[in-house]
Coordinates of C-alpha atoms in Angstrom, one line a residue:
M203 CA 52.4 -200.8 26.3
R204 CA 48.7 -199.8 26.4
W205 CA 49.4 -197.0 28.8
L206 CA 52.2 -195.7 26.5
S207 CA 49.8 -195.6 23.6
A208 CA 47.1 -193.7 25.6
L209 CA 49.7 -191.3 27.0
V210 CA 51.2 -190.6 23.6
L211 CA 48.0 -190.4 21.6
F212 CA 46.0 -188.3 24.0
G213 CA 49.0 -186.2 25.3
G214 CA 49.9 -184.7 22.0
A215 CA 48.5 -186.5 19.0
A216 CA 47.6 -183.3 17.3
Q217 CA 51.2 -182.4 17.3
A218 CA 52.9 -185.6 16.1
D219 CA 54.8 -183.2 13.8
P220 CA 54.4 -179.6 14.7
L221 CA 55.1 -178.4 11.2
G222 CA 52.6 -180.9 9.7
L223 CA 55.1 -182.3 7.1
N224 CA 55.1 -186.0 7.8
D225 CA 52.6 -188.2 5.8
Y226 CA 52.0 -190.8 8.4
A227 CA 49.3 -192.6 6.3
A228 CA 51.8 -193.0 3.6
L229 CA 54.4 -194.3 6.0
F230 CA 52.0 -196.9 7.3
E231 CA 51.1 -197.9 3.7
T232 CA 54.7 -198.2 2.7
H233 CA 55.7 -200.3 5.7
A234 CA 52.4 -202.3 6.0
D235 CA 54.3 -205.5 6.4
Q236 CA 56.1 -204.2 9.5
L237 CA 53.0 -203.0 11.4
V238 CA 51.9 -204.6 14.7
T239 CA 48.9 -203.9 16.8
D240 CA 49.5 -203.2 20.5
A241 CA 47.3 -204.3 23.4
G242 CA 45.4 -201.0 23.3
G243 CA 44.4 -201.5 19.6
A244 CA 46.8 -198.9 18.2
R245 CA 48.7 -199.8 15.1
V246 CA 52.4 -199.5 15.7
L247 CA 55.3 -198.8 13.2
E248 CA 58.9 -199.1 14.5
L249 CA 61.1 -197.3 12.0
S250 CA 64.7 -198.3 11.4
D251 CA 65.9 -194.9 12.6
G252 CA 64.5 -195.6 16.2
V253 CA 61.3 -193.6 15.9
T254 CA 58.0 -195.4 16.7
I255 CA 54.7 -194.2 15.3
Y256 CA 51.4 -195.1 16.8
E257 CA 48.1 -194.8 14.9
T258 CA 44.6 -194.9 16.4
I259 CA 41.4 -194.5 14.7
D260 CA 38.6 -192.3 16.2
G261 CA 35.6 -192.6 13.9
A262 CA 36.8 -191.5 10.5
T263 CA 39.8 -189.7 12.0
R264 CA 43.3 -191.3 12.2
L265 CA 45.4 -190.0 15.0
Y266 CA 49.2 -190.3 14.9
A267 CA 51.9 -189.9 17.5
G268 CA 55.6 -190.3 17.0
V269 CA 57.9 -191.3 19.8
D270 CA 61.7 -190.8 19.7
F271 CA 64.0 -191.6 22.7
A272 CA 67.2 -190.6 20.8
P273 CA 69.8 -188.6 22.8
G274 CA 68.9 -185.0 22.4
G275 CA 65.2 -185.7 22.3
P276 CA 62.6 -185.7 19.6
V277 CA 63.4 -183.1 16.8
G278 CA 59.7 -182.1 16.5
C279 CA 59.7 -181.1 20.2
L280 CA 62.9 -179.1 19.7
A281 CA 61.3 -177.2 16.8
D282 CA 58.1 -176.6 18.7
F283 CA 60.0 -175.2 21.8
Y284 CA 62.4 -173.2 19.5
A285 CA 59.5 -171.6 17.7
E286 CA 58.0 -170.6 21.1
V287 CA 61.3 -169.2 22.3
L288 CA 61.9 -167.2 19.1
A289 CA 58.4 -165.8 19.3
F290 CA 59.1 -164.8 23.0
A291 CA 62.5 -163.3 21.9
R292 CA 60.8 -161.2 19.3
S293 CA 58.3 -159.9 21.9
C294 CA 60.8 -159.4 24.7
P295 CA 64.2 -158.8 23.1
D296 CA 65.7 -157.3 26.1
L297 CA 65.3 -160.5 28.1
V298 CA 66.7 -163.1 25.7
P299 CA 70.0 -163.5 24.2
A300 CA 70.2 -163.4 20.4
P301 CA 69.8 -166.8 18.9
N302 CA 72.6 -168.4 16.9
P303 CA 71.2 -168.3 13.3
R304 CA 73.3 -171.4 12.5
N305 CA 71.1 -173.4 14.9
L306 CA 68.0 -172.4 13.0
E307 CA 69.7 -173.1 9.7
T308 CA 70.7 -176.6 10.9
L309 CA 67.3 -177.4 12.3
M310 CA 65.5 -176.4 9.1
A311 CA 67.9 -178.5 6.9
F312 CA 67.5 -181.4 9.3
Y313 CA 63.7 -181.2 9.2
A314 CA 63.6 -180.9 5.5
Q315 CA 65.8 -183.9 4.9
N316 CA 64.2 -186.1 7.5
A317 CA 60.6 -185.4 7.0
S318 CA 58.6 -188.1 5.3
P319 CA 58.3 -187.4 2.4
V320 CA 61.5 -185.2 2.2
A321 CA 60.4 -181.6 2.2
E322 CA 61.4 -178.5 0.4
R323 CA 63.5 -176.3 2.6
A324 CA 61.3 -173.3 1.7
E325 CA 58.2 -175.1 2.9
V326 CA 59.8 -176.1 6.2
E327 CA 60.9 -172.5 6.8
A328 CA 57.4 -171.2 5.9
R329 CA 55.7 -173.6 8.2
F330 CA 58.2 -172.9 11.0
E331 CA 57.7 -169.1 10.6
A332 CA 53.9 -169.7 10.8
L333 CA 54.4 -171.6 14.0
V334 CA 56.5 -168.8 15.4
E335 CA 53.9 -166.3 14.4
T336 CA 51.2 -168.4 16.1
Y337 CA 53.1 -168.3 19.3
Q338 CA 53.9 -164.6 18.9
S339 CA 50.2 -163.9 18.6
E340 CA 49.7 -165.0 22.1
P341 CA 50.3 -162.2 24.8
A342 CA 53.9 -162.5 26.2
E343 CA 54.7 -161.6 29.7
C344 CA 58.0 -159.8 29.4
V345 CA 59.1 -160.1 33.0
P346 CA 62.4 -161.4 34.3
H347 CA 62.4 -164.9 35.9
S348 CA 59.6 -166.3 33.8
A349 CA 59.5 -169.9 32.6
M350 CA 60.2 -168.6 29.0
I351 CA 63.4 -167.1 30.2
D352 CA 64.5 -170.5 31.4
Y353 CA 63.5 -172.1 28.1
A354 CA 65.4 -169.4 26.3
D355 CA 68.5 -169.9 28.3
V356 CA 68.5 -173.5 27.2
L357 CA 67.6 -173.0 23.6
V358 CA 69.5 -169.8 22.7
G359 CA 71.9 -169.4 25.6
E360 CA 75.4 -170.7 26.2
G361 CA 74.7 -174.4 25.9
A362 CA 72.4 -174.1 22.8
D363 CA 75.0 -175.1 20.3
A364 CA 75.8 -178.4 22.1
L365 CA 72.1 -179.1 22.5
F366 CA 71.4 -178.6 18.8
E367 CA 74.4 -180.7 17.8
K368 CA 73.3 -183.6 20.1
A369 CA 69.7 -183.4 19.0
L370 CA 70.5 -183.3 15.3
A371 CA 73.3 -185.7 15.3
K372 CA 71.3 -188.8 14.1
P373 CA 69.1 -188.6 11.0
R374 CA 65.5 -189.6 12.0
L375 CA 61.9 -188.7 11.4
P376 CA 61.1 -185.5 13.2
V377 CA 58.4 -186.2 15.8
T378 CA 57.3 -184.6 19.0
Q379 CA 57.0 -187.2 21.8
P380 CA 58.1 -187.4 24.6
C381 CA 58.2 -183.6 24.9
P382 CA 58.8 -182.3 28.4

């Protein structure tokens, strides 16, 4: 378990929730009676939705990582990759098929309803758009056969609807790990 804590906390702790909506400190306070400490010293909260949250303390800073092994993967990871693909699609529209707007609508609704605390839809959308703009501010290589084309094929191509349906089928806290 110690290696999992280290991997999770140092392999993406800054993005436990790419939209920054989850209040992990409040979750740990609310579920204080359910907390355990793993062999590495991290406090661990296993939520009833199947998501596990790890907390470590580095000086005065609390670091959180959320792990979700549900079919379809962690929703925070999906949101992060989708923001990156949408940014690429805006920069290179001739290389990426048009995304299905229903998938974004469903993702935003899921994120709002399952964040902790529950978030306003407008806030989720604003934070998601800010994430897209952050990715869009990075220079894009608009060349065929790039890795982003492969990501786009998965997230906005033919199989995207089934991917979103599977990933969003089970209500749970949107977290990022494990994110391929």
